[in-house]
Amino acid sequence: MTVRRLDPILVDRIAAGEVIERPAAAVKELVENAIDAGARSIAVTIQGGGRELIRVVDDGAGMTPEDLELAVDRHATSKLPDGDLFAIDTLGFRGEALPSIGSVARLSIATRRRDAAQGSGLVVEAGEKGVVRPVAAAPGTRIEVSDLFIFTPARLKFLKSDRAEAQAVSEMLRRLAIAHPEIRFSLEGEHISAFDWPAEPIGEEGLLRRLGRALGRDFPENALRIEAEREGFGISGFAGLPTFHRGTSAGVHLSVNGRPVRDKLLLSAVRGAYADVVPSDRHPVLFLDIGCDPRSVDVNVHPAKSEVRFRDPALVRGLVVSGLKAALAAAGHRATTTGGARTLDAFRAVLSMGGSGSAIPRPSFPQAQSWSAPTPHPASAPQPGFSDFAAPSADARAHLAEPSPDALDRPLGAARAQVHETYIVAQTREGVVIVDQHAAHERLVYERLKAERARNGIARQPLLLPEVVELDPVDADRLIAAGGELESLGLVLESFGPGAVLVREAPSQLAGGNLQRLVSDVADALAEHGTAGSLERRLDHVLATMACHNSVRAGRRMRPEEMDALLREMEITPNSGQCNHGRPTYVELKLSDIERLFGRR
């Protein structure tokens, strides 16, 4: 076969397969052009998931008739003034979008510069460019793409349903809107939730308002400010509290110099920063922008420009991880406000059932003696009508003494009771706090062990009688192989024949615990975590397992002073708002919400 030069229109259609793979990609290219043109308002309309119609209207700089005629030619662009591919400071730069779209659809453009008396129009169909004509047009550019992929029927077969394609357009536009809160964005069409987000003032407040619109109204009050710099790189944005998580990574928004990306390096850094505080099957919610000199990052490594390559990837990853971890540690005991809201919603659901005419069944209580506190107190005498109720599963001794004003002013308040020997009920000036004693203490022990390891290694305590633990031979071998790591965590093991290990020393913090179960769980943790992660992550994973064994267990009755001590330590301990498994350690109910629940407000 002889070599021949391909037809220019066929070349454009081949390029369109890389650049315009679906309607969302076409919208992305057009909106990025609008942003590069300095637009402050961008309106997008789609029909049929973007296959039937895509309309993008902006108020940007517009084009002259000469620029318009060149704009639909392959590799013609207003960007790259110096031709330097290593100093790209615009979203678009290849000059492929318009000719690629025009080769597989009907493309209509109307544009006008602000200083022009009239606008210019051009139509491109199946790659055939029409003649530039004068048209009536508002300042800016209006682009319509109809019958996308009509000239490449094979491409149509690979598109998803109209609903799926429309959702992809919506998700893409949301990511651009988050990265550019100073621009007004609107979206209309079928199968989507239309939105019209006004332009926000430049700064933290404007960005947080835009994030509230995009990530949910609960996000701003559950977000942490992120700001960090290192060697020419900077990160800024807002990250959700660890307990403000979701089931997919759709809530993770990242950009580099204002360019939204789904970069593997950055996603890995986010997962690493949250690994210690978010369940493994959940994902954080955040927006981070990485700012740097354009020469420090290569954006020309992916057809869709969704991935980038940093000159120093280790530096960027370390900056993201350390910046997020520092903000999460500074948050201390903070937990999401949505926990209390969900609790109140559950109460309202029960009350609404009772108020709608459906009777709530009344349980029959067995005969029992009246409960009274161990110490005589006027409130301990049963009131008339309550003497037949069973003894409550609660320790109310903390209620016998009036809480100090100082304790009520603390974030987690003063302990007032222990319910079901599992939950501590505390009173604050503004409401009630319910603490899961095991989850809270588990986090406290874990943070103590981590701090101890960072200072001078975890203190070990030799066992008077070394304990033999029998295991599966594979698990025993895995423990012996990790002996050096475990010794740095205070757990000293020796091989004791096939399928057995001998425990010589254990961490002082875990003295008196069930070593058989501890060693078995550590073996499981090593098997689950494998060897792919960093040494620090492996050690943290094992430490979390150890901490779980020395925590106050559910079912243990605590003295009032113990409950208060637990609350005070939570207030000064990083990440104490969630346990080692990412579950919340406490829920706060505002007094005003409780009063509304009972119709007092």
XYZ file of C-alpha atoms in Angstrom:
601
model
C 0.000 0.000 0.000
C 1.239 3.475 -0.868
C 1.488 6.315 1.606
C -0.932 9.152 1.006
C -1.885 12.404 2.698
C -5.268 12.280 4.435
C -8.069 14.640 3.510
C -8.093 17.670 5.877
C -11.722 17.030 6.912
C -10.876 13.399 7.716
C -7.918 14.642 9.772
C -10.274 16.894 11.739
C -12.666 14.004 12.371
C -9.829 11.826 13.642
C -8.753 14.641 15.940
C -12.341 15.062 17.075
C -12.265 11.475 18.327
C -9.591 12.499 20.819
C -10.741 15.995 21.725
C -14.554 15.670 21.467
C -15.344 12.199 22.779
C -18.804 13.152 24.127
C -21.052 16.231 24.461
C -19.517 17.163 27.830
C -16.101 17.443 26.161
C -17.490 19.833 23.536
C -19.087 22.000 26.226
C -15.827 21.997 28.177
C -13.806 23.259 25.207
C -16.318 26.012 24.430
C -16.638 27.189 28.027
C -12.854 27.211 28.500
C -12.586 29.436 25.408
C -15.134 31.780 26.973
C -13.150 31.949 30.219
C -9.939 32.669 28.293
C -11.795 35.470 26.487
C -12.381 37.216 29.816
C -16.101 36.422 30.100
C -17.867 37.341 33.334
C -21.105 35.553 32.433
C -21.431 32.180 30.682
C -24.799 30.597 29.861
C -25.037 26.997 28.628
C -28.129 25.322 27.170
C -28.337 21.699 26.038
C -30.969 19.489 24.451
C -30.956 15.736 24.020
C -28.037 15.378 26.400
C -26.016 17.712 24.152
C -26.442 15.639 21.006
C -29.271 17.733 19.566
C -28.087 21.157 20.725
C -25.301 22.838 22.679
C -25.500 26.599 23.054
C -22.806 28.620 24.870
C -23.275 32.378 25.241
C -20.639 34.582 26.871
C -19.888 38.277 27.325
C -16.169 37.974 26.650
C -13.923 39.921 24.305
C -15.497 38.635 21.086
C -13.714 38.366 17.707
C -13.164 40.452 14.627
C -14.297 39.055 11.243
C -10.672 38.184 10.430
C -10.206 36.340 13.745
C -13.489 34.480 13.267
C -12.478 33.170 9.856
C -9.180 31.878 11.267
C -10.666 30.483 14.500
C -12.270 27.482 12.779
C -9.037 26.484 11.029
C -6.985 23.705 12.537
C -4.270 24.836 14.984
C -5.274 28.500 14.815
C -5.420 30.104 18.262
C -5.136 33.435 20.049
C -3.152 31.772 22.841
C 0.584 30.988 23.032
C 1.741 34.474 21.977
C 5.402 33.448 22.344
C 4.938 29.877 21.149
C 6.224 28.573 24.505
C 4.493 25.291 25.432
C 6.129 25.393 28.862
C 4.521 28.678 29.904
C 0.804 28.055 29.294
C -1.388 30.346 31.378
C -4.693 29.792 29.543
C -7.143 26.889 29.652
C -7.059 26.327 25.906
C -3.966 26.426 23.701
C -4.094 23.766 20.964
C -6.496 25.406 18.497
C -8.297 22.102 17.863
C -11.696 22.534 19.502
C -13.669 24.541 16.912
C -12.423 22.716 13.777
C -12.924 19.352 15.515
C -16.502 20.223 16.475
C -17.219 21.671 13.046
C -16.086 18.449 11.369
C -18.614 16.241 13.210
C -21.574 18.630 13.677
C -23.237 21.812 12.486
C -21.401 24.743 14.086
C -22.770 28.282 14.112
C -20.843 31.233 15.594
C -21.978 34.835 16.127
C -19.521 37.228 17.743
C -18.892 40.937 18.276
C -16.220 42.995 19.933
C -17.377 45.783 22.227
C -15.882 48.473 20.016
C -17.491 47.083 16.845
C -20.679 48.484 15.315
C -21.913 45.076 14.224
C -21.130 41.425 14.723
C -19.883 38.661 12.477
C -21.343 35.225 11.828
C -19.997 31.966 10.419
C -21.390 28.471 9.835
C -19.338 25.282 9.561
C -21.040 22.034 8.515
C -19.325 18.676 8.139
C -15.994 20.477 8.061
C -17.022 22.811 5.235
C -16.463 26.432 6.264
C -18.976 29.019 5.098
C -18.462 32.703 4.466
C -18.172 35.250 7.282
C -21.218 37.527 7.160
C -22.360 40.572 9.164
C -24.951 39.687 11.817
C -26.701 41.355 14.736
C -24.940 40.207 17.900
C -24.441 41.302 21.482
C -20.893 41.910 22.713
C -19.230 38.549 23.284
C -19.716 35.235 21.478
C -22.649 32.920 20.886
C -21.873 29.385 19.682
C -24.440 26.744 18.752
C -23.564 23.115 18.041
C -26.416 21.042 16.618
C -26.601 17.378 15.637
C -23.309 16.452 17.273
C -21.618 13.419 15.636
C -24.222 13.343 12.841
C -21.379 12.931 10.349
C -19.717 10.163 12.371
C -22.595 7.739 13.147
C -20.232 5.190 14.714
C -19.443 7.685 17.482
C -23.148 8.027 18.299
C -23.376 4.323 19.114
C -20.899 4.712 21.972
C -22.741 7.573 23.702
C -24.804 6.844 26.776
C -28.424 7.844 27.390
C -29.502 11.472 27.125
C -29.788 11.609 30.914
C -26.260 10.259 31.467
C -24.743 12.638 28.908
C -26.632 15.594 30.378
C -25.394 14.719 33.871
C -21.827 14.602 32.543
C -22.275 18.102 31.116
C -23.633 19.341 34.450
C -20.755 17.798 36.416
C -18.159 19.274 34.070
C -19.681 22.765 34.240
C -19.878 22.592 38.040
C -16.159 21.855 38.212
C -15.351 24.863 36.062
C -17.739 27.034 38.089
C -16.060 26.003 41.347
C -12.624 26.859 39.971
C -13.849 30.284 38.761
C -16.302 31.717 41.311
C -15.802 35.247 39.914
C -17.783 34.249 36.796
C -21.558 33.797 36.563
C -22.493 30.332 35.300
C -25.913 29.065 34.259
C -27.103 25.765 32.825
C -30.460 24.850 31.280
C -31.673 21.689 29.604
C -33.422 18.361 29.886
C -32.564 15.630 32.418
C -30.574 17.987 34.663
C -31.098 20.286 37.625
C -30.785 23.729 36.094
C -28.756 26.299 37.997
C -27.813 29.962 37.742
C -24.949 30.899 40.041
C -24.151 34.619 40.262
C -20.598 35.875 40.084
C -18.987 36.029 43.520
C -16.470 38.595 44.787
C -12.862 37.480 44.666
C -11.707 36.146 48.040
C -12.481 33.533 50.679
C -16.102 34.554 51.250
C -16.950 34.473 47.563
C -15.318 31.091 47.080
C -17.101 29.638 50.119
C -20.476 30.860 48.831
C -19.827 29.234 45.444
C -18.793 25.993 47.184
C -21.995 26.109 49.230
C -24.018 26.229 45.999
C -22.022 23.431 44.349
C -21.287 21.083 47.268
C -24.389 21.604 49.387
C -25.610 24.240 51.813
C -24.130 22.317 54.764
C -20.603 22.519 53.381
C -19.619 26.078 54.447
C -20.246 25.482 58.150
C -18.418 22.142 57.993
C -15.405 23.363 55.998
C -11.832 24.155 57.010
C -9.744 26.853 55.347
C -6.664 25.427 53.604
C -3.651 27.640 52.950
C -0.050 26.467 52.570
C 3.062 27.327 50.562
C 6.363 25.626 49.856
C 9.160 26.342 47.370
C 7.112 28.189 44.764
C 3.957 26.088 45.106
C 0.855 27.092 47.040
C -2.466 25.437 47.841
C -5.655 27.218 48.810
C -9.283 26.264 49.217
C -11.647 24.604 51.671
C -11.814 21.011 52.902
C -14.731 19.328 54.650
C -14.429 17.927 58.156
C -13.622 14.199 58.232
C -17.179 13.284 59.266
C -18.541 15.294 56.300
C -17.890 12.531 53.775
C -19.648 10.932 50.813
C -19.880 7.559 49.124
C -18.040 8.585 45.937
C -15.140 10.852 45.040
C -17.442 13.230 43.131
C -17.082 15.727 45.981
C -13.295 16.002 45.520
C -12.579 19.059 43.330
C -9.018 19.937 42.345
C -7.557 22.563 40.033
C -4.100 23.692 38.963
C -3.793 27.409 38.223
C -7.580 27.511 37.741
C -7.684 24.417 35.496
C -9.976 21.645 36.890
C -8.132 18.309 36.875
C -8.683 14.697 37.947
C -5.022 13.998 38.509
C -3.948 10.681 40.038
C -1.114 12.236 42.029
C -3.371 14.832 43.647
C -6.200 12.358 44.306
C -3.696 10.036 45.963
C -2.437 12.894 48.143
C -5.986 13.715 49.271
C -6.664 10.070 50.129
C -3.411 9.902 52.066
C -4.224 13.008 54.099
C -7.680 11.694 55.048
C -6.704 8.013 55.413
C -6.445 8.330 59.188
C -9.850 9.935 59.735
C -12.268 8.824 56.969
C -13.638 5.272 56.482
C -11.925 3.386 53.677
C -15.160 3.192 51.664
C -15.969 6.905 52.005
C -14.510 10.041 50.401
C -13.933 13.609 51.646
C -15.534 16.731 50.188
C -13.185 19.579 49.277
C -11.851 22.069 46.739
C -8.133 22.779 46.416
C -6.356 24.953 43.873
C -2.640 24.389 43.377
C -0.946 27.591 42.274
C 2.511 27.660 40.707
C 4.638 29.085 37.912
C 3.261 27.691 34.622
C 6.769 26.450 33.853
C 6.609 24.138 36.880
C 3.737 22.081 35.457
C 3.092 20.477 32.071
C -0.596 20.631 31.106
C -0.052 19.162 27.638
C 0.057 15.498 28.673
C -3.569 14.410 28.197
C -5.961 14.821 25.230
C -8.694 16.178 27.515
C -6.195 18.208 29.596
C -7.604 16.545 32.733
C -4.204 15.395 33.991
C -0.987 17.326 34.527
C 2.658 16.525 35.226
C 4.559 18.474 37.865
C 8.267 19.118 37.657
C 8.572 18.057 41.316
C 5.647 15.692 42.046
C 6.987 14.651 45.476
C 7.027 18.291 46.591
C 3.432 18.856 45.449
C 2.175 15.647 47.059
C 3.909 16.479 50.335
C 2.466 19.999 50.305
C -1.099 18.745 49.771
C -0.815 16.043 52.443
C 0.823 18.277 55.052
C -1.520 21.207 54.347
C -4.627 19.055 54.749
C -3.310 17.225 57.811
C -2.385 20.483 59.530
C -5.895 21.875 58.981
C -7.546 18.662 60.184
C -5.366 18.573 63.312
C -6.108 22.244 64.054
C -9.851 21.458 63.877
C -9.412 19.438 67.080
C -12.662 17.904 68.291
C -14.903 19.552 65.664
C -17.498 17.271 64.090
C -20.059 17.987 61.407
C -23.251 19.822 62.232
C -25.192 17.364 60.083
C -25.016 14.670 62.788
C -27.312 16.600 65.096
C -29.580 17.503 62.185
C -29.996 13.841 61.243
C -30.793 12.977 64.858
C -33.460 15.665 65.043
C -34.913 14.554 61.698
C -35.263 11.036 63.116
C -37.106 12.426 66.144
C -39.392 14.475 63.911
C -40.219 11.407 61.840
C -41.315 9.528 64.962
C -43.331 12.492 66.249
C -45.009 12.986 62.891
C -46.123 9.355 62.942
C -47.688 9.910 66.326
C -49.308 13.174 65.258
C -50.864 11.851 62.061
C -53.360 9.599 63.723
C -51.280 6.405 63.708
C -50.967 5.361 67.277
C -47.501 4.494 68.530
C -47.694 1.170 70.384
C -47.199 1.527 74.106
C -44.855 -1.133 75.512
C -45.893 -3.084 78.567
C -43.365 -2.735 81.377
C -42.778 -5.498 83.926
C -43.340 -4.794 87.570
C -40.165 -3.475 89.119
C -39.079 -1.585 92.167
C -38.699 2.133 91.847
C -35.164 3.219 90.870
C -33.363 5.590 93.170
C -29.882 7.071 93.079
C -27.278 5.660 95.481
C -27.133 8.948 97.378
C -30.307 10.531 98.819
C -31.440 13.469 96.746
C -34.804 15.205 96.365
C -34.925 14.346 92.678
C -34.430 10.629 93.364
C -37.909 10.080 94.774
C -40.227 8.616 92.106
C -42.976 10.945 90.993
C -46.593 9.757 91.035
C -47.416 7.660 87.998
C -43.798 6.588 87.335
C -43.314 3.992 90.045
C -44.182 1.070 87.741
C -41.495 1.818 85.149
C -38.408 -0.393 84.912
C -35.068 0.797 86.172
C -33.392 2.935 83.487
C -30.144 1.815 81.890
C -28.336 4.970 82.885
C -25.943 6.300 85.472
C -27.228 9.657 86.611
C -24.725 10.239 89.389
C -23.150 13.099 87.464
C -26.478 14.891 87.691
C -26.377 14.966 91.497
C -23.854 17.809 91.533
C -24.515 21.079 89.758
C -22.093 21.582 86.859
C -19.588 24.380 87.186
C -20.173 27.440 84.970
C -16.721 26.881 83.478
C -17.652 23.342 82.373
C -20.888 24.525 80.764
C -18.906 27.027 78.699
C -16.603 24.314 77.367
C -17.229 23.112 73.777
C -18.345 19.657 74.963
C -19.938 20.855 78.206
C -20.333 19.075 81.531
C -21.140 15.374 81.844
C -24.636 14.875 83.276
C -25.344 11.163 82.768
C -24.254 7.924 81.161
C -26.923 6.174 79.100
C -26.909 2.435 78.393
C -23.362 2.382 79.779
C -22.246 3.456 76.301
C -23.147 7.102 75.751
C -22.203 10.147 77.811
C -24.812 12.896 77.909
C -23.269 16.338 78.476
C -24.880 19.754 78.891
C -23.598 22.964 77.300
C -24.895 26.522 77.427
C -26.547 26.062 74.034
C -27.708 22.459 74.052
C -26.844 18.814 74.633
C -23.874 16.709 73.530
C -24.061 12.894 73.229
C -20.661 11.145 73.185
C -19.892 7.563 72.172
C -17.449 6.701 74.964
C -15.690 3.854 73.156
C -15.261 5.705 69.848
C -13.989 8.825 71.639
C -11.503 7.015 73.873
C -10.273 4.925 70.949
C -9.246 8.113 69.126
C -7.623 9.556 72.258
C -5.490 6.446 72.803
C -4.551 6.382 69.126
C -3.404 10.012 69.148
C -1.414 9.396 72.349
C 0.374 6.456 70.752
C 1.141 8.438 67.600
C 2.509 11.368 69.599
C 4.588 9.020 71.735
C 6.012 7.311 68.648
C 6.904 10.671 67.087
C 8.704 11.912 70.217
C 10.989 9.066 71.236
C 9.283 5.780 70.412
C 6.442 4.037 72.181
C 7.256 2.994 75.733
C 7.365 -0.785 76.158
C 6.630 -2.897 79.180
C 8.290 -6.347 79.489
C 5.881 -9.115 80.415
C 6.600 -10.960 83.632
C 5.380 -14.138 81.925
C 5.763 -13.993 78.123
C 2.548 -15.061 76.412
C 2.299 -17.575 73.582
C -0.243 -16.780 70.869
C -1.223 -19.478 68.386
C -2.147 -18.357 64.871
C -2.448 -19.533 61.326
C 1.134 -20.245 60.112
C 0.780 -17.597 57.371
C -0.273 -14.960 59.918
C 2.557 -15.947 62.257
C 5.111 -15.592 59.464
C 3.645 -12.218 58.529
C 4.037 -10.970 62.114
C 7.640 -12.155 62.362
C 8.457 -10.530 59.004
C 7.085 -7.226 60.339
C 8.929 -7.613 63.629
C 10.997 -4.459 63.176
C 7.948 -2.314 62.511
C 6.022 -3.811 65.424
C 8.966 -3.313 67.789
C 8.948 0.400 66.984
C 5.306 0.341 68.091
C 6.142 -1.306 71.400
C 5.129 -4.873 70.487
C 8.075 -7.305 70.686
C 7.418 -10.766 69.243
C 9.506 -13.878 68.712
C 8.852 -16.968 66.651
C 7.686 -19.882 68.807
C 7.512 -22.709 66.354
C 5.119 -23.198 63.409
C 1.931 -21.150 63.782
C 2.861 -19.485 67.073
C 4.541 -16.302 68.344
C 5.824 -15.354 71.786
C 4.921 -11.884 73.114
C 7.902 -10.523 75.080
C 6.922 -6.879 75.477
C 3.795 -4.792 74.875
C 3.114 -1.037 74.736
C 2.710 0.456 78.222
C -0.505 2.139 77.102
C -2.008 -1.298 76.447
C -0.921 -2.929 79.696
C -3.464 -5.410 81.030
C -5.213 -5.866 77.682
C -6.124 -9.080 75.918
C -2.843 -9.861 74.142
C -4.229 -12.912 72.341
C -6.854 -10.843 70.601
C -4.478 -7.907 70.078
C -1.868 -10.003 68.251
C -4.552 -11.706 66.145
C -6.032 -8.343 65.114
C -2.583 -6.921 64.321
C -1.990 -9.900 62.015
C -5.307 -9.171 60.285
C -4.372 -5.498 59.955
C -1.058 -6.376 58.301
C -2.830 -8.755 55.910
C -5.449 -6.160 54.994
C -3.019 -3.298 54.499
C -0.493 -5.355 52.580
C 2.888 -3.971 51.615
C 1.886 -1.449 48.969
C 1.471 1.495 51.306
C 4.177 3.586 52.899
C 5.748 2.467 56.168
C 4.036 5.304 58.031
C 0.597 4.230 56.809
C 1.282 0.635 57.793
C 2.358 1.739 61.254
C -0.677 4.002 61.678
C -2.946 1.152 60.617
C -1.450 -1.147 63.244
C -1.508 1.593 65.880
C -5.213 2.135 65.240
C -5.793 -1.571 65.836
C -3.835 -1.430 69.082
C -5.680 1.655 70.294
C -9.012 -0.100 69.848
C -7.943 -2.714 72.416
C -7.200 -0.257 75.217
C -10.280 1.915 74.825
C -13.136 2.294 77.250
C -15.565 -0.358 76.097
C -19.266 0.077 75.548
C -20.972 -1.444 78.580
C -18.541 -0.077 81.138
C -20.018 2.246 83.747
C -17.940 5.391 84.177
C -17.659 7.672 87.189
C -18.654 11.354 86.761
C -15.055 12.545 87.025
C -14.000 10.021 84.366
C -16.667 11.269 81.987
C -15.624 14.898 82.483
C -11.965 13.993 82.042
C -12.797 12.268 78.757
C -14.631 15.360 77.502
C -11.768 17.667 78.464
C -9.191 15.516 76.705
C -11.339 15.339 73.572
C -11.355 19.142 73.431
C -7.558 19.342 73.191
C -6.877 16.255 71.065
C -6.518 16.533 67.259
C -9.082 14.647 65.165
C -11.141 13.659 68.213
C -14.364 14.398 66.355
C -14.148 10.959 64.742
C -12.854 7.550 65.791
C -10.096 5.577 64.082
C -12.661 4.112 61.659
C -14.004 7.539 60.623
C -17.261 7.389 62.596
C -18.329 10.469 64.587
C -17.494 10.407 68.287
C -20.253 12.801 69.334
C -23.442 14.505 68.213
C -24.508 17.985 69.331
C -28.159 18.993 69.609
C -28.847 22.716 69.877
C -31.341 23.744 72.556
C -33.220 25.894 70.040
C -33.712 22.858 67.768
C -34.880 20.702 70.669
C -37.384 23.393 71.685
C -38.715 23.560 68.126
C -38.998 19.777 68.149
C -41.405 20.011 71.102
C -43.247 23.050 69.785
C -41.745 25.482 72.283
C -40.620 27.801 69.491
